[in-house]
Short mmCIF file of C-alpha atoms and ligand atoms in Angstrom, two decimals:
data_model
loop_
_atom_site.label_atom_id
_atom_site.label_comp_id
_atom_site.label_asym_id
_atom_site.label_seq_id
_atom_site.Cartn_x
_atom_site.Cartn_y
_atom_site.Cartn_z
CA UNK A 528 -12.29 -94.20 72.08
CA UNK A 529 -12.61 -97.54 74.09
CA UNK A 530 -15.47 -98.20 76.31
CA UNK A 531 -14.52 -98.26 80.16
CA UNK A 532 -16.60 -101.31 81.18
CA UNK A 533 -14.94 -103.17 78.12
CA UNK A 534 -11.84 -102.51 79.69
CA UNK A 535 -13.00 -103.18 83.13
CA UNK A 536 -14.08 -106.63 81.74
CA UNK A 537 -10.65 -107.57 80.35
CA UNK A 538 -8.85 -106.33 83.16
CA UNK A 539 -7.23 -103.14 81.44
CA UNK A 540 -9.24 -101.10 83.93
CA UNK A 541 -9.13 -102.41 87.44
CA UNK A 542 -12.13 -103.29 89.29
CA UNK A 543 -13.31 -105.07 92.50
CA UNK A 544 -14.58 -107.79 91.17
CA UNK A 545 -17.89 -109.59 92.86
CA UNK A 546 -19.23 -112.51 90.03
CA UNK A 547 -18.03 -113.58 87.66
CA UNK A 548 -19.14 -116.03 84.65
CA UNK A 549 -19.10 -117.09 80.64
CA UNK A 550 -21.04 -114.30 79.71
CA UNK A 551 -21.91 -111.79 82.90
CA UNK A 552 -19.25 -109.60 85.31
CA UNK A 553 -20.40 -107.68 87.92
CA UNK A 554 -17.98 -105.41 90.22
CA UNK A 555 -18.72 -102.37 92.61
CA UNK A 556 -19.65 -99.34 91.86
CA UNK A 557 -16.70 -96.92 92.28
CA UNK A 558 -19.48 -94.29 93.79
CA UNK A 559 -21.55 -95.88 95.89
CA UNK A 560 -24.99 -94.21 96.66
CA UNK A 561 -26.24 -97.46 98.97
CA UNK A 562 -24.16 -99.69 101.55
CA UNK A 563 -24.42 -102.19 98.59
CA UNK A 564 -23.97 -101.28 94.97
CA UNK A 565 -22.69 -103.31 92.57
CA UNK A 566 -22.82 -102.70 88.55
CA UNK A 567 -23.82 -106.10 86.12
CA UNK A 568 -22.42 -106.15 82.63
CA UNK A 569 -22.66 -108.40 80.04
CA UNK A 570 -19.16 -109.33 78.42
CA UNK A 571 -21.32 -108.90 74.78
CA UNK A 572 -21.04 -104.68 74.35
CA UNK A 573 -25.12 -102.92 73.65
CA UNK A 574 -25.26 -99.26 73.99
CA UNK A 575 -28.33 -100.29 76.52
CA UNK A 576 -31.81 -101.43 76.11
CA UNK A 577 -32.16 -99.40 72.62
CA UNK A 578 -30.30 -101.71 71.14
CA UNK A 579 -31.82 -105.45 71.61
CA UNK A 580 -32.53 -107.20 68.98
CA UNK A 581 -33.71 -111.30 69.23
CA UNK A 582 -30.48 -112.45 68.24
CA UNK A 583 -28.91 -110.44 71.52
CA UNK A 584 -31.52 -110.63 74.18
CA UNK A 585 -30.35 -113.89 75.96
CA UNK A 586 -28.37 -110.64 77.36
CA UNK A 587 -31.18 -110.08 79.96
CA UNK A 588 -31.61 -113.41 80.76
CA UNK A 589 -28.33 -113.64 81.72
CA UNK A 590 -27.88 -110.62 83.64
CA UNK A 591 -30.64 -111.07 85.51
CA UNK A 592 -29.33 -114.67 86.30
CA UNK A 593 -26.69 -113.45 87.67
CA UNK A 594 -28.33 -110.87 89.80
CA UNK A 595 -30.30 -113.90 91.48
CA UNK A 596 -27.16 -115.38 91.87
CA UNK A 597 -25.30 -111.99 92.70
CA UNK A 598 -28.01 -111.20 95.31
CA UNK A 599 -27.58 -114.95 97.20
CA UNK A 600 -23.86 -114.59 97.41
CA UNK A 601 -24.11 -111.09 98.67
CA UNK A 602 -26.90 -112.09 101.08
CA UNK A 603 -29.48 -109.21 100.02
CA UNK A 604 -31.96 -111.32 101.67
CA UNK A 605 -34.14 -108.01 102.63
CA UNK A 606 -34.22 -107.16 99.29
CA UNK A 607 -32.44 -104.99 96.56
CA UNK A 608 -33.05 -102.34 94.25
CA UNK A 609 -32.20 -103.10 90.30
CA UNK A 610 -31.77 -99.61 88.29
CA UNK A 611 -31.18 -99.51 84.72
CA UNK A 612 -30.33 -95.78 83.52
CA UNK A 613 -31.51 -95.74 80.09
CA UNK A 614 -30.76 -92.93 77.86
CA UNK A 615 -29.22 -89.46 78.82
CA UNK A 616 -32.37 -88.05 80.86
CA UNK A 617 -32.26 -91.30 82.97
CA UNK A 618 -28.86 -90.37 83.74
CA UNK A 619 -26.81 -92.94 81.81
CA UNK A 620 -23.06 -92.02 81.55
CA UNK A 621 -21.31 -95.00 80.45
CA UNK A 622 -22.87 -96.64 77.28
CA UNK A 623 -22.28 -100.06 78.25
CA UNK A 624 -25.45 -101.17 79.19
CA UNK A 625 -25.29 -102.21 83.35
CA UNK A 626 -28.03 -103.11 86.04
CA UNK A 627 -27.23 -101.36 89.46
CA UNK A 628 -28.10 -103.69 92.44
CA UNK A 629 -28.99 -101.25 95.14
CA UNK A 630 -29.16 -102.83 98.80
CA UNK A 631 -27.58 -103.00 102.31
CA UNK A 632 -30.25 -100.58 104.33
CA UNK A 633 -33.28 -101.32 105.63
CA UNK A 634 -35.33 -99.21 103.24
CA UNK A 635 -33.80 -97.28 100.39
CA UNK A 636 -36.00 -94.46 100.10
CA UNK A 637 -39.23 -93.27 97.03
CA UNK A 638 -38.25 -95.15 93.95
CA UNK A 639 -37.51 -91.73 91.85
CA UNK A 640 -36.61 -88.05 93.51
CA UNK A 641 -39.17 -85.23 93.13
CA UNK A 642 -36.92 -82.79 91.80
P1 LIG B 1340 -25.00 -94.83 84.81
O1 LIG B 1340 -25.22 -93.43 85.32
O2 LIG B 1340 -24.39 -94.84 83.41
O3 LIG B 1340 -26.21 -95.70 84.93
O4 LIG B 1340 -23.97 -95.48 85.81
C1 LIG B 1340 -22.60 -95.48 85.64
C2 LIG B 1340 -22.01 -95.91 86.96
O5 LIG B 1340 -20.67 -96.28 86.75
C3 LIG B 1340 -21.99 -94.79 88.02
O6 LIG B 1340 -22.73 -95.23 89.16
C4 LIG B 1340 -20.51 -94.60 88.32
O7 LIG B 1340 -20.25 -94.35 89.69
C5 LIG B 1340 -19.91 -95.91 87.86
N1 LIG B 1340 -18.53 -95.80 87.41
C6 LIG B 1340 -18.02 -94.87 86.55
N2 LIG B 1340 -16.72 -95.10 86.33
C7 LIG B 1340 -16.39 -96.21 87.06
C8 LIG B 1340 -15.18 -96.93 87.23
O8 LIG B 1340 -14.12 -96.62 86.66
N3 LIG B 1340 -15.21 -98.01 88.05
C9 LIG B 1340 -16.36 -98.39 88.69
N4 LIG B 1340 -16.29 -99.45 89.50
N5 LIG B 1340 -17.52 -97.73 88.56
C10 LIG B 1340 -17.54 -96.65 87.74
ZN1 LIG B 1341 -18.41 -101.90 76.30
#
């Protein structure tokens, strides 16, 4: 079975697209859970953080690049949440590892839920 944000980076699976570079795409989240939330993938496929390795982790480096860059073109200038769901109790769903930018309220709320 293919991987959705594969797809999403070739254009198989349509996205709205917000950056775009040599190695990074980002593109919004299809449900949203702040006024701003946009998903940052690297066009190299890891399962997520499990899997770096020193020949692969110029992957964070250029992810997080682009989420400076990401952030000034957006104007986030009051700031922005960056979530990485790592692993099925953090809630990951789609193993393509992604940063979540988070932003677009004055104050998004405790860091974790007590539930
Ligand atoms: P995770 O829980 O794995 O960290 O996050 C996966 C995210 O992908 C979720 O926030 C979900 O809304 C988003 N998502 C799932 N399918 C699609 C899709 O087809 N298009 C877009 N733009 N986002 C998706
Ligand atoms: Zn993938």
């Amino acid at each position: 079975m293919g991987c959705l944000f594969c797809n999403i980076i070739n254009g198989e699976t349509p996205s709205d697209r917000v950056y775009e570079n040599d190695s990074v795409y980002a593109f919004r989240d299809i449900n949203p859970q702040a006024p701003v939330h946009i998903l940052v993938v690297h066009k190299e496929h890891t399962k997520n953080i499990d899997e770096t390795t020193p020949e692969n982790s110029h992957i964070y480096s250029d992810i997080f690049m682009a989420v400076k860059e990401i952030a000034s073109q957006e104007k986030l200038d009051n700031g922005y949440r960056v979530i990485i769901n790592n692993g099925s109790a953090a809630g990951q769903v789609i193993w393509h590892l992604h940063v979540h930018i988070l932003s677009g309220k004055d104050n998004l709320g405790p860091m974790i839920s007590n539930g």
